[in-house]
XYZ file of C-alpha atoms in Angstrom:
566
model
C 0.000 0.000 0.000
C 2.812 2.371 0.891
C 4.344 1.692 -2.498
C 1.064 2.444 -4.321
C 0.472 5.862 -2.717
C 3.493 7.585 -4.342
C 2.460 6.191 -7.721
C -1.075 7.536 -7.303
C 0.305 10.888 -6.241
C 2.518 10.968 -9.324
C -0.403 10.125 -11.590
C -2.549 12.797 -10.014
C 0.242 15.323 -10.421
C 0.632 14.356 -14.059
C -3.095 14.923 -14.614
C -2.968 18.223 -12.760
C 0.045 19.427 -14.750
C -1.515 18.167 -17.969
C -4.757 19.918 -17.144
C -2.933 23.118 -16.386
C -1.000 22.849 -19.640
C -4.128 22.056 -21.613
C -5.934 24.945 -19.984
C -3.045 27.215 -20.839
C -3.198 26.088 -24.427
C -6.938 26.697 -24.518
C -6.519 30.107 -22.955
C -3.674 30.893 -25.327
C -5.785 29.901 -28.305
C -8.909 31.784 -27.319
C -7.608 34.663 -25.231
C -7.543 38.165 -26.710
C -4.186 39.545 -27.808
C -3.243 42.857 -26.214
C -0.557 43.671 -28.794
C -0.905 47.178 -30.252
C -0.373 47.862 -33.962
C 2.278 50.314 -35.099
C -0.106 53.039 -36.244
C 2.460 54.978 -38.264
C 3.177 51.804 -40.217
C -0.549 51.077 -40.511
C -1.206 54.478 -42.107
C 2.131 54.455 -43.945
C 3.267 57.860 -42.672
C 6.454 59.316 -41.273
C 7.415 62.780 -40.047
C 4.969 65.452 -41.176
C 3.235 63.178 -43.683
C -0.495 62.601 -43.249
C -2.562 59.657 -44.424
C -5.585 60.373 -46.614
C -8.746 58.367 -46.002
C -10.772 59.015 -49.140
C -14.354 57.946 -48.483
C -13.767 54.477 -46.942
C -10.290 53.768 -48.291
C -6.799 54.729 -47.206
C -5.254 55.850 -50.491
C -1.616 55.743 -51.496
C -1.292 59.534 -51.820
C -0.073 61.378 -48.746
C -0.868 64.839 -47.441
C 1.490 67.066 -45.448
C 1.048 68.986 -42.201
C 2.530 72.474 -41.978
C 4.144 73.928 -38.865
C 0.900 75.796 -38.128
C -1.187 72.620 -38.375
C -2.499 73.335 -41.882
C -2.960 70.217 -44.012
C -1.765 70.260 -47.634
C -2.478 68.062 -50.665
C -0.086 67.545 -53.541
C -1.194 68.997 -56.864
C -1.501 65.448 -58.223
C -3.931 64.550 -55.439
C -5.962 67.669 -56.163
C -6.110 66.812 -59.870
C -6.981 63.155 -59.321
C -9.603 63.460 -56.614
C -11.029 66.975 -56.557
C -11.083 69.528 -59.366
C -9.316 67.532 -62.054
C -7.124 69.828 -64.139
C -9.141 73.009 -63.668
C -6.666 74.447 -61.189
C -4.066 75.743 -63.619
C -0.477 75.791 -62.374
C 2.229 77.642 -64.297
C 5.594 76.536 -62.961
C 7.531 79.132 -64.947
C 5.464 82.053 -63.674
C 5.089 80.457 -60.224
C 1.346 81.055 -60.315
C -1.964 79.271 -59.862
C -5.121 80.303 -61.710
C -8.769 79.281 -61.623
C -11.138 80.656 -64.242
C -14.659 81.494 -63.089
C -17.521 82.277 -65.493
C -16.877 86.026 -65.374
C -13.397 86.542 -63.933
C -10.054 84.953 -63.150
C -8.665 84.011 -59.746
C -4.877 84.286 -59.585
C -2.313 83.454 -56.925
C 1.450 83.837 -56.665
C 2.834 80.694 -55.040
C 4.324 81.381 -51.623
C 1.980 84.214 -50.685
C -0.999 84.207 -48.303
C -3.451 86.090 -50.506
C -4.987 85.631 -53.940
C -6.722 87.913 -56.412
C -10.417 87.388 -57.100
C -10.671 89.443 -60.261
C -9.551 92.853 -59.008
C -10.178 92.085 -55.315
C -7.475 90.776 -52.985
C -8.458 87.999 -50.552
C -6.200 87.311 -47.571
C -5.945 83.815 -46.057
C -4.702 82.959 -42.561
C -2.491 80.197 -43.955
C 0.095 79.801 -46.669
C -1.906 78.761 -49.719
C 0.739 76.724 -51.527
C 4.445 75.939 -51.551
C 6.961 73.812 -53.382
C 9.057 71.122 -51.755
C 11.520 70.125 -54.417
C 9.421 69.584 -57.539
C 6.274 68.761 -55.578
C 3.624 71.430 -55.212
C 1.536 71.349 -52.029
C -1.789 73.216 -51.821
C -3.720 73.933 -48.629
C -6.825 71.804 -48.126
C -8.889 74.855 -47.172
C -7.915 76.598 -50.404
C -9.014 73.610 -52.485
C -12.259 73.590 -50.538
C -13.054 77.022 -51.933
C -13.525 75.387 -55.327
C -15.240 72.075 -54.657
C -17.669 70.577 -52.178
C -16.269 68.071 -49.709
C -16.215 67.439 -45.967
C -13.021 66.746 -44.092
C -11.740 66.204 -40.585
C -8.129 66.045 -39.480
C -6.533 63.961 -36.710
C -3.079 63.722 -35.181
C -0.890 60.939 -33.782
C -0.704 59.701 -36.452
C -1.449 62.536 -38.882
C -4.455 61.721 -41.055
C -7.313 63.417 -42.842
C -10.737 61.913 -43.534
C -12.292 63.149 -46.787
C -15.837 62.763 -48.092
C -16.369 64.025 -51.638
C -19.762 62.315 -51.883
C -22.255 60.635 -49.616
C -24.327 57.528 -50.307
C -26.256 55.205 -48.020
C -24.119 53.703 -45.287
C -24.658 51.189 -42.517
C -23.814 52.166 -38.951
C -23.961 50.436 -35.577
C -23.031 51.340 -31.990
C -20.568 49.417 -29.832
C -22.492 47.599 -27.093
C -19.497 46.938 -24.819
C -15.986 48.306 -24.570
C -13.844 46.421 -27.079
C -11.123 46.854 -29.709
C -10.916 47.478 -33.436
C -8.337 45.009 -34.721
C -6.230 45.033 -37.842
C -7.771 41.769 -39.041
C -10.706 39.615 -37.983
C -9.496 37.433 -35.097
C -8.685 37.746 -31.399
C -4.966 37.421 -32.075
C -4.811 40.312 -34.513
C -3.112 43.543 -33.456
C -5.231 46.254 -31.880
C -5.732 49.427 -33.913
C -7.904 51.249 -31.421
C -9.765 50.797 -28.140
C -13.425 51.725 -28.615
C -15.958 52.449 -25.912
C -19.555 51.461 -25.473
C -21.833 53.759 -27.458
C -19.216 54.703 -30.055
C -20.654 54.558 -33.568
C -18.988 52.432 -36.252
C -19.464 52.561 -40.004
C -20.047 48.941 -41.035
C -18.285 48.206 -44.314
C -18.705 44.415 -44.522
C -20.260 41.698 -42.360
C -18.899 38.177 -41.951
C -19.930 35.295 -39.725
C -18.233 36.407 -36.507
C -16.497 39.669 -37.372
C -17.380 42.810 -39.286
C -15.133 45.218 -41.155
C -15.750 48.678 -39.735
C -14.436 52.217 -39.908
C -14.223 54.455 -36.888
C -15.211 58.102 -37.029
C -11.530 59.043 -36.912
C -10.440 56.931 -39.874
C -9.339 53.536 -38.553
C -10.458 50.688 -40.804
C -10.390 47.289 -39.106
C -12.514 44.545 -37.575
C -14.856 44.203 -34.594
C -16.608 41.119 -33.263
C -20.246 40.984 -34.289
C -21.288 40.328 -30.710
C -19.999 43.804 -29.801
C -22.110 45.544 -32.462
C -25.616 46.749 -31.813
C -28.457 47.074 -34.310
C -27.254 48.013 -37.777
C -29.058 51.017 -39.250
C -28.936 52.595 -42.704
C -28.377 56.335 -42.957
C -27.501 58.828 -45.712
C -25.276 61.666 -44.459
C -25.280 65.094 -46.057
C -22.659 67.787 -46.330
C -22.870 69.719 -43.098
C -20.134 72.301 -43.520
C -19.794 73.252 -47.157
C -17.500 76.246 -47.454
C -17.151 76.079 -51.254
C -17.219 79.626 -52.599
C -16.549 78.922 -56.257
C -17.416 75.276 -56.914
C -21.137 75.604 -57.549
C -21.095 78.488 -60.034
C -22.814 78.075 -63.385
C -20.735 78.269 -66.547
C -23.464 79.475 -68.860
C -23.304 78.644 -72.552
C -24.895 80.001 -75.678
C -27.094 77.265 -77.106
C -28.942 77.888 -80.345
C -32.495 76.568 -80.630
C -31.638 75.036 -83.998
C -29.030 72.651 -85.331
C -25.839 74.380 -86.353
C -25.122 74.106 -90.071
C -21.705 75.690 -90.446
C -19.533 75.908 -93.517
C -15.859 76.766 -93.257
C -14.804 79.299 -95.881
C -11.083 79.274 -96.597
C -9.904 82.857 -96.952
C -6.180 82.990 -97.679
C -5.932 86.764 -97.797
C -8.101 89.848 -97.833
C -8.895 89.223 -101.475
C -10.422 85.871 -100.570
C -13.401 87.621 -99.014
C -14.638 88.369 -102.532
C -15.424 84.664 -103.028
C -18.225 84.831 -100.451
C -20.995 85.034 -103.060
C -19.489 82.194 -105.072
C -19.153 79.703 -102.195
C -22.615 80.454 -100.824
C -24.446 80.440 -104.170
C -25.794 76.873 -103.904
C -26.051 76.396 -100.133
C -29.304 75.283 -98.508
C -30.040 75.506 -94.813
C -26.659 77.053 -94.005
C -26.977 79.222 -90.882
C -23.335 79.809 -89.918
C -20.217 80.611 -91.898
C -16.665 80.475 -90.580
C -14.124 82.436 -92.642
C -10.469 81.661 -91.878
C -9.623 85.215 -90.919
C -7.193 85.179 -87.981
C -3.707 83.700 -87.874
C -1.092 83.723 -85.138
C 2.010 85.762 -85.874
C 5.053 86.165 -83.679
C 5.162 84.858 -80.099
C 3.485 87.692 -78.199
C -0.153 86.873 -78.992
C -0.439 89.003 -82.107
C -2.606 88.056 -85.078
C -2.973 88.706 -88.787
C -6.568 89.576 -89.641
C -8.486 89.434 -92.933
C -11.782 90.498 -91.326
C -14.144 92.473 -93.555
C -17.163 94.568 -92.614
C -18.674 94.063 -96.037
C -18.362 90.283 -95.626
C -20.088 90.382 -92.225
C -22.861 92.581 -93.608
C -23.410 90.258 -96.569
C -23.493 87.203 -94.328
C -25.968 88.814 -91.957
C -28.129 89.813 -94.904
C -28.324 86.117 -95.826
C -29.277 85.192 -92.266
C -25.848 83.724 -91.534
C -23.937 84.125 -88.304
C -20.201 84.691 -88.742
C -17.944 82.574 -86.498
C -14.503 83.789 -87.522
C -11.799 81.140 -87.415
C -8.395 81.577 -85.752
C -5.671 79.092 -86.698
C -2.053 78.367 -85.851
C -0.647 76.985 -89.099
C -0.315 79.898 -91.497
C 2.955 81.082 -89.942
C 5.509 79.221 -87.841
C 5.219 80.390 -84.237
C 6.318 79.126 -80.846
C 3.018 77.874 -79.467
C 4.448 77.014 -76.077
C 5.840 80.535 -75.709
C 2.461 82.043 -76.576
C 0.129 79.907 -74.487
C 2.348 79.438 -71.437
C 2.658 83.207 -71.007
C -0.190 84.949 -69.165
C 0.805 88.171 -70.918
C 0.779 86.642 -74.417
C -2.545 84.876 -73.765
C -4.112 88.123 -72.565
C -2.756 89.935 -75.628
C -4.110 87.283 -77.981
C -7.534 87.406 -76.315
C -7.583 91.198 -76.494
C -6.619 91.148 -80.180
C -9.295 88.590 -81.055
C -12.009 90.375 -79.107
C -11.063 93.724 -80.619
C -11.642 92.270 -84.094
C -14.875 90.565 -83.074
C -16.366 93.689 -81.539
C -15.148 96.035 -84.275
C -16.745 94.048 -87.114
C -19.840 92.742 -85.332
C -18.683 89.129 -85.610
C -21.019 86.639 -83.910
C -18.559 83.974 -82.797
C -15.029 82.634 -82.700
C -13.941 79.245 -84.000
C -10.587 78.232 -82.502
C -8.675 75.892 -84.803
C -5.224 75.497 -83.257
C -4.229 72.080 -84.584
C -0.518 71.976 -83.766
C -0.651 72.028 -79.967
C 1.760 69.471 -78.524
C 1.566 67.712 -75.170
C 3.785 70.195 -73.324
C 1.592 73.074 -74.501
C -1.735 71.320 -73.932
C -2.602 72.556 -70.436
C -1.640 76.133 -71.378
C -3.843 76.002 -74.472
C -6.783 74.798 -72.366
C -6.191 77.697 -69.979
C -6.343 80.018 -72.978
C -9.769 78.597 -73.877
C -10.936 79.149 -70.295
C -9.728 82.746 -70.212
C -11.090 83.500 -73.687
C -14.479 82.149 -72.599
C -14.751 84.867 -69.932
C -14.577 87.627 -72.539
C -16.851 85.778 -74.956
C -19.427 85.235 -72.226
C -19.325 88.894 -71.215
C -19.944 90.019 -74.801
C -22.392 87.324 -75.962
C -19.905 85.851 -78.465
C -20.214 82.173 -79.403
C -17.026 80.226 -78.667
C -16.381 76.984 -80.543
C -13.232 74.831 -80.575
C -12.091 72.376 -83.254
C -10.597 69.010 -82.262
C -9.162 65.904 -83.826
C -10.996 62.651 -83.165
C -9.667 61.314 -79.870
C -8.543 58.087 -81.535
C -5.937 60.208 -83.286
C -4.362 61.155 -79.961
C -3.845 64.665 -78.592
C -5.791 63.962 -75.384
C -4.109 67.044 -73.920
C -6.696 69.159 -75.733
C -8.907 68.190 -72.770
C -12.339 68.009 -74.383
C -13.968 67.744 -70.953
C -12.769 71.204 -69.952
C -13.580 72.589 -73.387
C -17.166 71.434 -72.922
C -17.414 73.409 -69.668
C -16.072 76.703 -71.010
C -16.858 76.676 -74.741
C -20.333 76.867 -76.253
C -19.669 74.249 -78.906
C -16.993 71.595 -79.406
C -16.358 70.441 -82.963
C -14.832 67.072 -83.850
C -13.183 67.105 -87.274
C -14.446 63.771 -88.550
C -11.993 63.465 -91.416
C -8.362 62.980 -92.413
C -8.442 59.341 -91.360
C -5.690 59.046 -93.947
C -3.604 62.192 -94.425
C -1.933 63.288 -97.627
C 1.352 62.158 -96.077
C 0.037 58.800 -94.835
C 2.201 55.803 -95.674
C -0.811 53.838 -96.922
C -3.754 54.790 -99.103
C -7.198 54.903 -97.547
C -10.419 56.713 -96.887
C -10.568 60.301 -95.703
C -13.569 59.494 -93.502
C -14.895 55.931 -93.381
C -18.085 55.560 -91.401
C -16.441 53.592 -88.560
C -13.882 56.358 -88.170
C -16.595 59.017 -88.119
C -18.757 57.145 -85.637
C -15.858 56.420 -83.292
C -14.842 60.074 -83.402
C -18.348 60.990 -82.285
C -18.799 58.347 -79.588
C -15.345 58.896 -78.106
C -15.938 62.628 -77.854
C -19.395 62.126 -76.343
C -17.685 60.611 -73.299
C -16.469 64.132 -72.498
C -18.820 66.482 -74.352
C -22.647 66.461 -74.142
C -24.453 65.885 -77.428
C -26.119 69.303 -77.269
C -22.663 70.902 -77.507
C -21.051 68.574 -80.044
C -20.835 69.393 -83.749
C -19.412 66.877 -86.205
C -17.336 68.083 -89.135
C -17.622 66.276 -92.488
C -15.341 66.539 -95.542
C -16.366 67.997 -98.884
C -13.199 66.516 -100.386
C -11.546 63.201 -101.095
C -8.041 62.091 -102.050
C -6.790 60.482 -105.183
C -4.052 58.059 -104.139
C -1.128 57.251 -106.409
C 1.076 54.298 -105.442
C 4.246 53.753 -107.420
C 6.488 51.112 -105.915
C 6.824 52.136 -102.260
C 5.851 55.750 -102.928
C 2.334 56.708 -101.802
C 0.971 60.185 -102.569
C -2.501 61.510 -101.800
C -3.892 64.479 -103.734
C -6.925 66.299 -102.319
C -9.827 67.044 -104.631
C -13.301 68.418 -104.179
C -16.340 66.217 -104.781
C -16.890 67.371 -108.371
C -13.202 67.140 -109.318
C -12.934 63.631 -107.859
C -16.058 62.486 -109.714
C -14.631 63.922 -112.935
C -11.317 62.125 -112.334
C -13.133 58.809 -111.947
C -15.201 59.371 -115.094
C -12.325 60.650 -117.220
C -10.125 57.697 -116.339
C -12.789 55.044 -116.816
C -12.607 53.883 -113.209
C -15.367 51.475 -112.198
C -16.549 52.044 -108.629
C -18.331 49.790 -106.155
C -20.034 50.519 -102.851
C -18.068 49.319 -99.817
C -20.409 48.450 -96.969
C -17.634 48.688 -94.380
C -16.467 52.179 -95.337
C -19.873 53.312 -96.682
C -18.177 54.883 -99.677
C -17.805 54.226 -103.371
C -14.359 52.813 -104.121
C -12.493 52.561 -107.404
C -8.999 51.830 -108.660
C -7.085 51.593 -111.903
C -3.567 50.545 -112.823
C -1.739 52.774 -115.299
C 1.748 51.676 -116.212
C 3.557 51.295 -112.879
C 1.139 53.463 -110.877
C -1.964 52.314 -108.982
C -4.702 54.946 -108.626
C -7.222 54.499 -105.801
C -10.123 56.617 -104.577
C -12.650 56.389 -101.739
C -15.228 58.912 -102.850
C -16.997 61.480 -100.721
C -20.320 62.024 -102.471
C -24.065 62.230 -101.946
C -24.293 58.643 -100.665
C -21.363 58.852 -98.219
C -22.627 62.153 -96.819
C -26.098 60.650 -96.331
C -24.727 57.810 -94.206
C -22.673 60.202 -92.084
C -25.685 62.397 -91.422
C -27.771 59.337 -90.522
C -25.188 58.363 -87.898
C -25.098 61.917 -86.560
C -28.888 61.931 -86.364
C -28.710 58.827 -84.159
C -26.697 60.712 -81.540
C -28.801 63.888 -81.766
C -25.771 66.134 -82.119
C -25.826 69.926 -82.025
C -25.145 70.159 -85.732
C -22.786 69.691 -88.651
C -19.814 71.588 -90.089
C -18.288 71.192 -93.559
C -14.720 71.598 -94.757
C -14.833 73.438 -96.973
C -17.360 75.546 -98.870
C -16.873 75.396 -102.627
C -15.724 71.766 -102.821
C -19.188 70.183 -102.612
C -21.633 69.138 -105.266
C -24.956 71.011 -105.027
C -27.134 67.984 -104.274
C -25.535 67.341 -100.857
C -27.193 70.506 -99.554
C -30.594 68.842 -99.752
C -29.324 66.153 -97.379
C -27.717 68.616 -94.996
C -30.716 70.931 -94.997
C -32.992 67.990 -94.216
C -30.670 66.859 -91.398
C -30.850 70.320 -89.847
C -34.639 70.318 -90.019
C -34.997 72.892 -92.744
C-alpha cells in the first residue's frame, strides 16, 4: 500500500500538470491579444506626412502637415480626386489660376493672398508651396472650389475626406472592445473603442465585421460587440465652397448648327463669299479663316471684312470667324504658357470681333503638342470669360480622340466653350504611308462616340469633308492628292474607273492601274454624306460643319438641310 500511494500521487500530479498545460493552451488559443499595432506603419506615414482616407479607403497619396497645423495636398492629389485639371499651375510664372464664369482668380505661389478678379483675398495660412518639384496646396484653399467634408486627426497625422455621400450602414458598440487590424482575437489592436461609439459597417462576416471608426481607422470588430445596424444617408454639413457651384453658362442655339468653313487665304479671298454660298441650302453659320497667329506675343494677322459680315448677316448667316495656328511658324508654347501673351491674344481677337460685329469665334489650333496642352486649355478658359461677357459664341475644333492629342482636354472645353467640334476626317492624311479613306463611317462614328464621353451631345458638332483624295502608289511611294467632290467624280469618269459601294467604309471605291502606278479613290459624295448624317442623327448632335465651302456638289445641300430640319 505504501508503495502504491506515491504512484497515485505521481499520476494525479501528471493529470494536474496536464490539465494546467491544456488549460493554458486553450486560454492561449482563445484569449484576446493585447498587442498594439504600429499606427504609423498602418497608415504608412512618417514625419509630417499625413494619411488620406478618401471615403472608406486609405489611399496611397499622402498629405502634409505644416508647422501651423495646416494640411496640404499635392497637386496630383488635387487633380486626381477633386477639381481635375481646372486648377491651372504655371511653374515658370510660379502662379496658380482658376477661371470662373466672369473673372479669373490668380495666386502667386508662396503668398498668403490671392486675387479674385480685381479684389485681394487674404488667407490665414500659406496657400501653396513647393518642396523640391512637388507642389503642395492647402486643403482649405481647395475647398473654396469644390464641395467636400473633411476632418483632421493627429498621432498619427491623417485626414478623412468625403467628396460624396451615399447610403451607409452604422452600428453602436455595445461593450468596450477593440478594433483590430484583421478579424481574429490574435490580430493587433488598432484602437480601443468604448460602449456607445458609432462604427461605419463596411462588410459583415460570420463572426467579425469590417468597420471604420469616425476618426479613420479601418479594421474589424466582433459581431457580438455591435448593436443594431441602421442605414443612414449623411449630407454635407459644412460646405465652405465659394466657387465650386457656379454656373458656366453657354450660348445654345435653338436650332441645329449648319456651319460651312470658308477658306480665306488673304483679304482678297473675301470676294469669293458670293461664289461659295451660291448653292447652299439651310446654311446658318459661316466660318471664314480670318485670324492667324504671328510672332510669339499673342499678335494676329486679320483678314476680317465689314462688307463680308454685312453680306453674311443679310443672308441670315452668323459669322464665327476662325483663328488658326498653321499659317505662320510660331512658338506655341511661348504664346500659351505666357499669361501676358494669352491676354494679348484674347484682347486682339475680341477687338476684331467687336469692331466688325462678328457673332462667334472658331478656334482651330491644330498643332498644340503635349507640353503646350494645359496652357492652351487655360487660354480657352480665359477666352471664354470675354466671350461670355460680350455674348460671343465660342467653338473649338478638335481631332478625333482616336488620333491622340488627349491634352486638348475636351472635358474642360465642354465646360467653357459653347460648342466643341470634332473634325471627322483625315483618317488618312496626304502624307500617310498607306492609301485609304478620308472618312470611313467607322472612323466618323468612333470620333463621335469617343468625344461624347467628355462632351454632351447638345454641344457637339461633327465636321464632315467635302473633299476626297486620289491616291497614287508607285512602288513604295504613296501620294494623296486632295480634290473636291466634283473634281474627284470627274477624275473617276475621265479615267474610266469602275466604282463599287463598300459596306464597311460606306463609300464608293475605285482603282485603276496605269503603267507602274496604282490609282485608288474612296469617294466622298451624296451617298457617303447621307450615311454620315444618318449616324449623326442617331446621336442627336448639335449640328454639322463642312470643310470646306466650294468643294461640294450642289445635291448634298438637300441632305444637310434635311438633317438640320430645314
